[in-house]
Coordinates of N, CA and C in Angstrom, one line a residue:
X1 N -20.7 -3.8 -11.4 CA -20.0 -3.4 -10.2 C -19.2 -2.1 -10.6
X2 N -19.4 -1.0 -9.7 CA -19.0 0.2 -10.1 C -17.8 0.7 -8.8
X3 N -16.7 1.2 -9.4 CA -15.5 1.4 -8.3 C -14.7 2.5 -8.8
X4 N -14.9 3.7 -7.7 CA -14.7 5.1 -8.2 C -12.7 5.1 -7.5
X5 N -11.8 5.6 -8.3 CA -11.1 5.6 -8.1 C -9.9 6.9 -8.2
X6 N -9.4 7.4 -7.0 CA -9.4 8.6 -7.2 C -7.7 8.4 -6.4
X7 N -7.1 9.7 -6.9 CA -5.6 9.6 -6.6 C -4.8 11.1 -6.1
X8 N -4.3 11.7 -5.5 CA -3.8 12.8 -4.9 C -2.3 12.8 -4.4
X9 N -1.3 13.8 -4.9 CA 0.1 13.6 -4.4 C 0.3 15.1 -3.4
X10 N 1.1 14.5 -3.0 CA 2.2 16.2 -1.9 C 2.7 17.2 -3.3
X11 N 3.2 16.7 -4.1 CA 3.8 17.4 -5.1 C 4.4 16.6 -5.9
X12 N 5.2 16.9 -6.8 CA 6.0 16.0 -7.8 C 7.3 15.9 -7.9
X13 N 8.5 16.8 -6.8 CA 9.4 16.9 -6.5 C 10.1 17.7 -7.9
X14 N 9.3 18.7 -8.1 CA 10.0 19.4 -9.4 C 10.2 19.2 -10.4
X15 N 9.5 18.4 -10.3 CA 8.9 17.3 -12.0 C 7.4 19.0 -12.8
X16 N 8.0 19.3 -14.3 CA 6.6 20.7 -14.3 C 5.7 19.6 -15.0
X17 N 4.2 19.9 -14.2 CA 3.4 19.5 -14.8 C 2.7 20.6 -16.3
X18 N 3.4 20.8 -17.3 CA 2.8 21.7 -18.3 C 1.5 20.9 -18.9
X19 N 0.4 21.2 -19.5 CA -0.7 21.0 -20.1 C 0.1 20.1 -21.1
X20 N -0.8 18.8 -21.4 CA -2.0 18.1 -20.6 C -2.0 17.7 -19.7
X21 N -0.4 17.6 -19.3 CA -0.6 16.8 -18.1 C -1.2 16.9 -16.5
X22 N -1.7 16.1 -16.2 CA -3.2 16.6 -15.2 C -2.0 16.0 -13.8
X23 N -2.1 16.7 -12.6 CA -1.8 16.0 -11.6 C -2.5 16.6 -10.5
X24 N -3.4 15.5 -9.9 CA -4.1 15.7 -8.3 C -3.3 16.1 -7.2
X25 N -2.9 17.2 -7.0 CA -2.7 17.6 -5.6 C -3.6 17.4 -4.3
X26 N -2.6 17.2 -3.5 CA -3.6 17.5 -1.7 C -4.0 18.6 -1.6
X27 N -5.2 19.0 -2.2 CA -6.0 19.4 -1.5 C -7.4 19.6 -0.9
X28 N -7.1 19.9 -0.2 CA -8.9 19.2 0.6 C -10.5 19.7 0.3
X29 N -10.0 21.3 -0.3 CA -11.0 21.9 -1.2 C -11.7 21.1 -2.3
X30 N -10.2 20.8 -2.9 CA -10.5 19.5 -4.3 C -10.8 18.8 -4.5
X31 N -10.7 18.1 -3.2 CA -11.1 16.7 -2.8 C -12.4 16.4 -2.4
X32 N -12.2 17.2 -1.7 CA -14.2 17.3 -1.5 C -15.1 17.4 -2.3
X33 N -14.5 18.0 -3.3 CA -15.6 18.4 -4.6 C -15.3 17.3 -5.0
X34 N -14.2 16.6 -5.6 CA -13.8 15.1 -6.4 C -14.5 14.3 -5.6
X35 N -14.8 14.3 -4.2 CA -15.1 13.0 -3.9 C -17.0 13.3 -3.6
X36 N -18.0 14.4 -3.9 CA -19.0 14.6 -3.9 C -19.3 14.0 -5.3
X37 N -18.6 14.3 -6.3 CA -18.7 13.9 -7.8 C -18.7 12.4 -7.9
X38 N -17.5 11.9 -7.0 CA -17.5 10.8 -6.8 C -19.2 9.7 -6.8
X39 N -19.4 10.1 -5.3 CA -21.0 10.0 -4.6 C -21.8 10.4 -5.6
X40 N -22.0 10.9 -6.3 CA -23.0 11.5 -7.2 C -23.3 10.5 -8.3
X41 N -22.2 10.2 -8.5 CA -22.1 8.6 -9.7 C -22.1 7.4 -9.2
X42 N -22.9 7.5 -7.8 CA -23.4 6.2 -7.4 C -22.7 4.9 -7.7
X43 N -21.1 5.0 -7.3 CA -20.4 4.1 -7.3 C -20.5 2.6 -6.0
X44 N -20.1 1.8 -6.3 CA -20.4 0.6 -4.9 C -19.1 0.6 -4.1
X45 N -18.0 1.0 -4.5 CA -17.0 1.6 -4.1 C -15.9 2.8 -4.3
X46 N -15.8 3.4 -3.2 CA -14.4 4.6 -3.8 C -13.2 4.3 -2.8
X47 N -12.3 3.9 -3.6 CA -10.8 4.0 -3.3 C -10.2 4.9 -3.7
X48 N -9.4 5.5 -2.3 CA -8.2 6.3 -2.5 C -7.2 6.0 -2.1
X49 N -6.0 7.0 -3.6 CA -4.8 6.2 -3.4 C -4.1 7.4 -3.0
X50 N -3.2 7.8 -2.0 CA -2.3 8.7 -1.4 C -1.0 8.4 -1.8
X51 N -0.3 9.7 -2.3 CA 1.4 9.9 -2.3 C 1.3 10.7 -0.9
X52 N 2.0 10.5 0.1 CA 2.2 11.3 1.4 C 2.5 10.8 2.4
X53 N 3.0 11.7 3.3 CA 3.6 11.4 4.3 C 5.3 11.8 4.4
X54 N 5.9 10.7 5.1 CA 7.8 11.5 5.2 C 8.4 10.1 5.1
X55 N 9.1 10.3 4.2 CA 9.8 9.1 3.9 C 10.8 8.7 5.0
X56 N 10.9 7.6 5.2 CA 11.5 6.3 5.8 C 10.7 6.3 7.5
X57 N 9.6 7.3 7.7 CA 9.1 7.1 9.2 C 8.5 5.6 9.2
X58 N 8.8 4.8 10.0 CA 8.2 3.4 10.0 C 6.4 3.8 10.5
X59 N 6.5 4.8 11.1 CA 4.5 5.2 11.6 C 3.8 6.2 10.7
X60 N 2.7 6.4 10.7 CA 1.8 7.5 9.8 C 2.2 8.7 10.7
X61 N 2.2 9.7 10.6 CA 2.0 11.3 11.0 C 0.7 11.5 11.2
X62 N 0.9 12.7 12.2 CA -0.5 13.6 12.3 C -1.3 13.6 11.1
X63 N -0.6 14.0 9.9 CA -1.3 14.7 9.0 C -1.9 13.9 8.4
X64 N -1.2 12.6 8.2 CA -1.6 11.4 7.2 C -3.0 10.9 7.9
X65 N -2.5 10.9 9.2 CA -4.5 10.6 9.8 C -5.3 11.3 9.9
X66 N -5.3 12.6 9.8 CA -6.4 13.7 9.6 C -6.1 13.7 8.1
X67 N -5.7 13.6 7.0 CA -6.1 13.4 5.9 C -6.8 11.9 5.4
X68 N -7.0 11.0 6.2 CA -7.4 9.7 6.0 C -8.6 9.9 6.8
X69 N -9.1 10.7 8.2 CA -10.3 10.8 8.5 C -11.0 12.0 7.2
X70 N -10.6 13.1 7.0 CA -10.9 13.4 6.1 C -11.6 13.0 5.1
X71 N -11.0 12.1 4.2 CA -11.1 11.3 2.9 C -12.3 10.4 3.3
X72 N -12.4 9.9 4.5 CA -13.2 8.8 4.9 C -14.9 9.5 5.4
X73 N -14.6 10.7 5.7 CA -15.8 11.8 6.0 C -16.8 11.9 4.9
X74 N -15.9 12.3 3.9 CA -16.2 12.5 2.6 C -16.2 11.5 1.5
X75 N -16.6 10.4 2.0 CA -16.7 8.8 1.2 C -16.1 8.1 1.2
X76 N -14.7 8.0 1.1 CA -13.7 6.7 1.0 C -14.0 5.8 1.7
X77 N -13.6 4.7 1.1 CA -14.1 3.7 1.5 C -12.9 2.6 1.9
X78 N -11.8 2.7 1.2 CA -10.2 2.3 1.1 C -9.4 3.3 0.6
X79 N -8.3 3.8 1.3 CA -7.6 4.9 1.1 C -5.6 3.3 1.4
X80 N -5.3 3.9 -0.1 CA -3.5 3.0 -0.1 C -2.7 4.0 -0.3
X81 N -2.0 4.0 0.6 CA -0.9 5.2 0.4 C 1.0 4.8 -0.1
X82 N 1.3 6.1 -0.2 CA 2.6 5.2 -0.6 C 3.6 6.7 -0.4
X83 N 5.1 6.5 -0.7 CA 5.8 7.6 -0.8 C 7.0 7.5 0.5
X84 N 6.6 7.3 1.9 CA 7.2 6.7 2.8 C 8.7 5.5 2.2
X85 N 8.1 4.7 1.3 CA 9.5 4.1 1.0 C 9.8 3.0 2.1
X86 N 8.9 3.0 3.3 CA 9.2 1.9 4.2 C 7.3 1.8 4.6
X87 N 7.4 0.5 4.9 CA 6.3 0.1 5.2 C 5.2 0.5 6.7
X88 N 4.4 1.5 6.6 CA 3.6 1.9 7.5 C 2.7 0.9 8.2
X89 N 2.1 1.0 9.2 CA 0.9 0.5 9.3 C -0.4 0.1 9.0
X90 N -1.2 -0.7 9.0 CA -2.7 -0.5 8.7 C -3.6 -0.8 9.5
X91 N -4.6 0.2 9.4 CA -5.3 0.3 10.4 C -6.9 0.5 10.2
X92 N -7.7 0.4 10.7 CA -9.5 0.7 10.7 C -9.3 2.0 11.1
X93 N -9.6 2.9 10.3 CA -10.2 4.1 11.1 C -11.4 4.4 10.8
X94 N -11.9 4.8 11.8 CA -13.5 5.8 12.1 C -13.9 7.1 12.3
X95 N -14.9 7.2 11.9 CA -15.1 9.0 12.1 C -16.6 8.9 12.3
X96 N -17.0 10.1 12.6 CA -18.2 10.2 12.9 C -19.2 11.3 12.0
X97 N -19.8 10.8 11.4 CA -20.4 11.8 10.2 C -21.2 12.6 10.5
X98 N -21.7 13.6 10.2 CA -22.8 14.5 10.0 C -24.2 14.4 11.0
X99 N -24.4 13.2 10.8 CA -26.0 13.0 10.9 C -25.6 11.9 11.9
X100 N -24.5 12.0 13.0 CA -24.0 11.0 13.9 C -24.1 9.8 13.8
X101 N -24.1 9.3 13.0 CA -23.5 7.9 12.4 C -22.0 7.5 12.1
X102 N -21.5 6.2 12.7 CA -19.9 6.4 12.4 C -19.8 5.4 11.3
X103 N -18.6 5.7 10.7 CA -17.9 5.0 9.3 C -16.8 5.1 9.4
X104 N -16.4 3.3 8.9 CA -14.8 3.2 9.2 C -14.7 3.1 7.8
X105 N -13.3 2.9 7.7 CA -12.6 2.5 6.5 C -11.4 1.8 7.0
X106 N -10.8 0.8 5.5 CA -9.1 0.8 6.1 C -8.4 1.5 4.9
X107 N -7.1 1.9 6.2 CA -6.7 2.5 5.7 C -4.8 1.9 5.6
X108 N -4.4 1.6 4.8 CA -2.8 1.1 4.4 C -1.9 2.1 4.1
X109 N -1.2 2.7 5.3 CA -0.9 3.9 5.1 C 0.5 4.2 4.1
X110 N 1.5 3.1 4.0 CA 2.7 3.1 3.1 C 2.8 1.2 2.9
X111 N 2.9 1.6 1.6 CA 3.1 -0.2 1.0 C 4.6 -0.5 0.7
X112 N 5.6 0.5 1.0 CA 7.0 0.6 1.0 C 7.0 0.6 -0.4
X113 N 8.4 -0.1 -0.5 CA 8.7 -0.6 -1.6 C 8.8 -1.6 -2.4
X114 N 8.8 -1.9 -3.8 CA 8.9 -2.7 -4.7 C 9.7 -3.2 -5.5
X115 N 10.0 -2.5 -6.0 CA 11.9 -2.5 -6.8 C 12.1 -0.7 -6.7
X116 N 13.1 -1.2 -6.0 CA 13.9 0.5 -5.7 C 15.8 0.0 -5.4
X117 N 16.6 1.0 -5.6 CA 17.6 0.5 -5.3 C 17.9 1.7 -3.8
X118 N 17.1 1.7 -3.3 CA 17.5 2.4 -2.1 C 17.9 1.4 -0.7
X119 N 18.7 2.2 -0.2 CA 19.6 1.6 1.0 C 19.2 1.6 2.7
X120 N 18.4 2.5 3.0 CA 19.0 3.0 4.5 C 17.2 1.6 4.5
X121 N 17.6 1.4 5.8 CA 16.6 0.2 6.6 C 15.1 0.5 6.3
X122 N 14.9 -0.4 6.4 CA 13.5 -0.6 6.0 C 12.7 -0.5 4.6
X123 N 13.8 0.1 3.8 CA 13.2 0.1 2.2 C 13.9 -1.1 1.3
X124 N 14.0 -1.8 1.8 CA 14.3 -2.9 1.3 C 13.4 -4.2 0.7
X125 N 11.9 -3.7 0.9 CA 10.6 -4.4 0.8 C 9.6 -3.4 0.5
X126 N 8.5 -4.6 0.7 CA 7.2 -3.5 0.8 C 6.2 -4.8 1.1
X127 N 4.8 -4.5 0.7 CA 3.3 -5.4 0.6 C 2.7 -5.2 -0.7
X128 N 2.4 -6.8 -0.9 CA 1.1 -6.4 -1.6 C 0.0 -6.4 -0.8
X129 N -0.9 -5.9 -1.1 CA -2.3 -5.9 0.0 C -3.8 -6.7 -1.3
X130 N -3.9 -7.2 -0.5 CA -5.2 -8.2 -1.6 C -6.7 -7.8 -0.1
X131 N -7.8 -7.3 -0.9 CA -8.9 -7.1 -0.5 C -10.1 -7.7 -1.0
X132 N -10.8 -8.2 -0.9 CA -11.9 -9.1 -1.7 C -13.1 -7.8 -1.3
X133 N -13.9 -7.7 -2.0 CA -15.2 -6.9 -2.2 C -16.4 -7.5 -2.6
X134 N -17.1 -7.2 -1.4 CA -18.6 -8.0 -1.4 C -19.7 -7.5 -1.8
X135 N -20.0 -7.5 -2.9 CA -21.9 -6.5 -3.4 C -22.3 -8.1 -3.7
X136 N -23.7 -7.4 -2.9 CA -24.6 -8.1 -2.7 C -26.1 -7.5 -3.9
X137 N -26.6 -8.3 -4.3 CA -27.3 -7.9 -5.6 C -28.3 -6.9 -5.0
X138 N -29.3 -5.6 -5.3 CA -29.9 -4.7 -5.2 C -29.6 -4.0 -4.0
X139 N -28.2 -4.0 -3.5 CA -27.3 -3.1 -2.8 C -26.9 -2.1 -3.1
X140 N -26.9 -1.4 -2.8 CA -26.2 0.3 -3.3 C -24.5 0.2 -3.5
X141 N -24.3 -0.7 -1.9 CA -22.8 -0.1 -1.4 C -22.1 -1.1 -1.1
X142 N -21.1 -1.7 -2.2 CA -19.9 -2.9 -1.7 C -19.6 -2.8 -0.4
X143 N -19.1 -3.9 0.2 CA -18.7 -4.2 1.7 C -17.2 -4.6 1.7
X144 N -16.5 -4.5 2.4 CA -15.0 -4.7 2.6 C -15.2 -6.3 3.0
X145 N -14.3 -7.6 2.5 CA -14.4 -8.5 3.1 C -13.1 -8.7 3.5
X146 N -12.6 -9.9 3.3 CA -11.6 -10.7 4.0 C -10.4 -9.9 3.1
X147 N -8.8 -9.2 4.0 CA -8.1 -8.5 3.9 C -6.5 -8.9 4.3
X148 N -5.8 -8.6 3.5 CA -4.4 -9.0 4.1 C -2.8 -8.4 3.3
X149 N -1.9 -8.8 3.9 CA -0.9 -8.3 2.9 C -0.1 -9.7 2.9
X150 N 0.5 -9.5 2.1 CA 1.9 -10.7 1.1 C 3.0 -9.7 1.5
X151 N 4.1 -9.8 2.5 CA 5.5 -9.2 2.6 C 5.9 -9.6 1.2
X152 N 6.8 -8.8 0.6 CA 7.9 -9.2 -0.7 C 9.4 -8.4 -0.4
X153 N 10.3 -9.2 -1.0 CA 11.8 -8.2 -0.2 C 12.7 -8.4 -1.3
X154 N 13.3 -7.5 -1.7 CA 14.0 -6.9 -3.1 C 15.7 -7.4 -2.7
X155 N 15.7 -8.1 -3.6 CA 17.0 -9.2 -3.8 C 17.7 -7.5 -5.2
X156 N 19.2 -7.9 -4.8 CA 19.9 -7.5 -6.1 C 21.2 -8.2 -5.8
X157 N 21.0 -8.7 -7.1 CA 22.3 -9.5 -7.8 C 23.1 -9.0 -8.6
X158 N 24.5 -8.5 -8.5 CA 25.2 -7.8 -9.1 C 26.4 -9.5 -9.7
X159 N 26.3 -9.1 -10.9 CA 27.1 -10.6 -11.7 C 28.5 -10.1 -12.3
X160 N 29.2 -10.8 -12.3 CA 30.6 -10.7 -12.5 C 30.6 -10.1 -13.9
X161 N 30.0 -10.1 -14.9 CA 29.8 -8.9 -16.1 C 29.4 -7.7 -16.0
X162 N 28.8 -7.4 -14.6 CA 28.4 -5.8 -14.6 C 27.5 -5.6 -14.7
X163 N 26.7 -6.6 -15.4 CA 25.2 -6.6 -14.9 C 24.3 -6.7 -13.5
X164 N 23.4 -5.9 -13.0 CA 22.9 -5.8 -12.0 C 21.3 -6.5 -12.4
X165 N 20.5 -7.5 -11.3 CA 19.1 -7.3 -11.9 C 18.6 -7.5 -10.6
X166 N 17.7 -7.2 -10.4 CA 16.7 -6.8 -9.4 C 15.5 -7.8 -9.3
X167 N 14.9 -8.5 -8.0 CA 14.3 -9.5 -7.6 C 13.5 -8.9 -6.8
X168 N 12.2 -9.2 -6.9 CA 11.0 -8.9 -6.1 C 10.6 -10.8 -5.1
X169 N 10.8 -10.9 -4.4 CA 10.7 -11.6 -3.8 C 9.4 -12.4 -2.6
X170 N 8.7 -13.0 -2.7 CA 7.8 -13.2 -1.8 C 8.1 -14.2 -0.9
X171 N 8.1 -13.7 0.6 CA 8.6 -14.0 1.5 C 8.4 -14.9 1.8
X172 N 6.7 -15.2 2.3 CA 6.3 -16.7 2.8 C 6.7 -17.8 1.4
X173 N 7.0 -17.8 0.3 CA 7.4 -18.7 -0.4 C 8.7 -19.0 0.1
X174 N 9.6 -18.5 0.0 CA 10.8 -18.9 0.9 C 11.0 -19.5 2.4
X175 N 10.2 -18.8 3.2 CA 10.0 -19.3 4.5 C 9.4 -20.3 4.2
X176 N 8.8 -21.2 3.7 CA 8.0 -22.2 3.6 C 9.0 -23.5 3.0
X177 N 10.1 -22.7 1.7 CA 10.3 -23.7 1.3 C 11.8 -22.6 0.6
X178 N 13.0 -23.1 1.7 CA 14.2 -22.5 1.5 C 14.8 -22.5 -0.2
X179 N 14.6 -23.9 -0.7 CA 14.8 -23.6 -1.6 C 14.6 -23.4 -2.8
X180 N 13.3 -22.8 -2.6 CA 12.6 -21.8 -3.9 C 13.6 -20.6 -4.2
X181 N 14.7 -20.4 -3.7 CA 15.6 -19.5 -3.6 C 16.9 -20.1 -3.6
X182 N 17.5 -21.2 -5.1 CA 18.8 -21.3 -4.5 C 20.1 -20.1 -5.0
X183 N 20.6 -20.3 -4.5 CA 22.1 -19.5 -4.6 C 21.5 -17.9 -3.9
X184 N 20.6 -18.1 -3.2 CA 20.6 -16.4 -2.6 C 22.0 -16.5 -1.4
X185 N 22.5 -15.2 -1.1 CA 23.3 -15.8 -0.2 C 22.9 -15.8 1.2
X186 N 23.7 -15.8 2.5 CA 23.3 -16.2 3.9 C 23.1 -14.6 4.6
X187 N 23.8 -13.7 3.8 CA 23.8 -12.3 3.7 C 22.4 -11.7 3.5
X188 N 21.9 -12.0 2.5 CA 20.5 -11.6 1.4 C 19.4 -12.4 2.6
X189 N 19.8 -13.9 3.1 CA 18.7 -14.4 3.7 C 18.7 -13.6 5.0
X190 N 19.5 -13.0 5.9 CA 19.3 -12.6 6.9 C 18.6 -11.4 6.9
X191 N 18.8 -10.4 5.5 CA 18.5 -8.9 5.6 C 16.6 -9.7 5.4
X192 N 16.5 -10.6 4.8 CA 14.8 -10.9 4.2 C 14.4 -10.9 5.3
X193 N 14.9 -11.7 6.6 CA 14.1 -12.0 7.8 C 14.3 -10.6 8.9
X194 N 15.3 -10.4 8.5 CA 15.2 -9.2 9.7 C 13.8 -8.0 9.1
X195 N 13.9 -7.5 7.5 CA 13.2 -6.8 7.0 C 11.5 -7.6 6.9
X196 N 11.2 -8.7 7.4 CA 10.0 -9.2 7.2 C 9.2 -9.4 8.9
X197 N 10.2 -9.4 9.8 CA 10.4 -9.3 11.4 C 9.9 -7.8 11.7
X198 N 10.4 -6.8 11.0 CA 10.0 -5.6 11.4 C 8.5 -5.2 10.7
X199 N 8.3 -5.6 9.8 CA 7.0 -5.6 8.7 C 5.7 -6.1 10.0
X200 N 6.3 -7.5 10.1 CA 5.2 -8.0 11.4 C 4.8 -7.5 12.4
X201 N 6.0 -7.3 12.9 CA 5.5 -6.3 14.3 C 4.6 -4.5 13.9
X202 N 5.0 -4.5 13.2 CA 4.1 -3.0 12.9 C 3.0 -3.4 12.5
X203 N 2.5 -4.5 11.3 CA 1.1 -4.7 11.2 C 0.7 -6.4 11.9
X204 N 1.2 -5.9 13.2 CA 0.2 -7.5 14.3 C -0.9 -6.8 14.4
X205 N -1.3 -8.3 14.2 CA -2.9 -7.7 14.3 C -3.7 -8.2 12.7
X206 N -2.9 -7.7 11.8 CA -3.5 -7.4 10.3 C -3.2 -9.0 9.6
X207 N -4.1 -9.7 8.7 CA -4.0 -11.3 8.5 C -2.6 -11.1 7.4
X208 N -1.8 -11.9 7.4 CA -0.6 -12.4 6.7 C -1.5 -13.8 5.6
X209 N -1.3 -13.1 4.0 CA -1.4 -13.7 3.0 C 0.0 -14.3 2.7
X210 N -0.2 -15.3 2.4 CA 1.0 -16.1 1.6 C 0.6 -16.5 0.2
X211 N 1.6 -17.2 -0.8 CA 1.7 -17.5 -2.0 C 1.8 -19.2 -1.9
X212 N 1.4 -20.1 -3.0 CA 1.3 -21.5 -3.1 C 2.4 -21.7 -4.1
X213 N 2.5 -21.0 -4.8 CA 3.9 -21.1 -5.6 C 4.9 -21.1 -5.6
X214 N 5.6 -22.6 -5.6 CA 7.2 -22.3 -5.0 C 7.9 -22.7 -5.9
X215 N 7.7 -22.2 -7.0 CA 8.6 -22.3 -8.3 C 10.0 -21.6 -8.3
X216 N 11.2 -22.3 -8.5 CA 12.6 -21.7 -8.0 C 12.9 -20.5 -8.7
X217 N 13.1 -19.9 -7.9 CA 13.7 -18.6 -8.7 C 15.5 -18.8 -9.2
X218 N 16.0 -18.8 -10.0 CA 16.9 -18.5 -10.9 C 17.6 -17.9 -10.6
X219 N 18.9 -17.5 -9.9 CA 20.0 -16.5 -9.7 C 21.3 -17.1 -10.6

């Protein structure tokens, strides 16, 4: 099983990239050639992973979906983006190729966040996204199967020593079972549901993965 995997940022926020260090920019000239080279090496899948977009928009932009029909033109097959800092949408997109044939992809436009200590709404979480991939034996080309995301929401514990530590949190294990979480407080539990309420409503529609593990977390 062969899975071409390819990655492109907006910039690096003034971070210099001096030799060796290699960094893929957006651009579409590049891309095209990267993702021809791609096809060329007869992979069964190509994922692209995106830095872009505007941080804290809860929706994709113009640009992010004509850069995701784009990518999807020119092979992609899963495009994950990120940078936003709040959690976008996901969605099937389609395009129509060359030779009039159409091709979707999905596309997960911002996975938020994961451990960050940032504040303003909505970045207080993020997804994991779990995809299963189907090749079928003397197939050319993996198939997208059964898809979903796991909400998770970022606990910080600040302790009477001055230590701070940071908690990655999976939601449906708490909603299932309150006290896999003791000593969070009634504060922390309200920001989880309100931040996991907003998560839902932007991807209805998209299957909701949960976790079987309700092993207590430790505060």
């Amino acid at each position: 099983f062969k899975l071409a995997l390819l990655n492109y940022t907006y910039g690096t926020n003034g971070v210099p990239t001096d030799p060796p260090t290699i960094v893929n920019l957006i651009d579409t000239l590049q891309m095209a050639r990267d993702l021809a080279e791609a096809r060329a090496r007869k992979p069964h899948f190509i994922l692209v992973v995106m830095h872009w977009g505007l941080e804290y928009q809860l929706q994709e932009n113009a640009e992010q979906r004509q850069l995701a029909r784009f990518l999807i033109r020119n092979g992609a097959d899963l495009i994950i983006g990120a940078h936003p800092h709040v959690v976008q949408p996901v969605k099937m997109e389609s395009v129509v190729l060359p030779d009039g044939s159409r091709k979707q992809a999905l596309v997960v436009y911002s996975l938020g966040n994961f451990i960050s200590n940032q504040q303003k709404p909505g970045t207080d979480g993020g997804l994991l996204y779990q995809v299963d991939l189907l090749h079928r034996k003397g197939v050319p080309h993996a198939e997208l199967g059964s898809h979903g995301y796991l909400p998770v929401w970022r606990y910080v514990e600040k302790k009477a020593n001055g230590k701070t530590t940071f908690y990655t949190l999976p939601v449906s294990a708490y909603e299932r079972n309150p006290d896999a979480a003791p000593g969070l407080p009634l504060s922390a539990q309200n920001a989880m549901l309100k931040f996991t309420e907003g998560v839902r409503k932007r991807l209805n529609g998209n299957r909701e993965f949960s976790v079987n593990d309700t092993k207590p977390y430790k505060f």
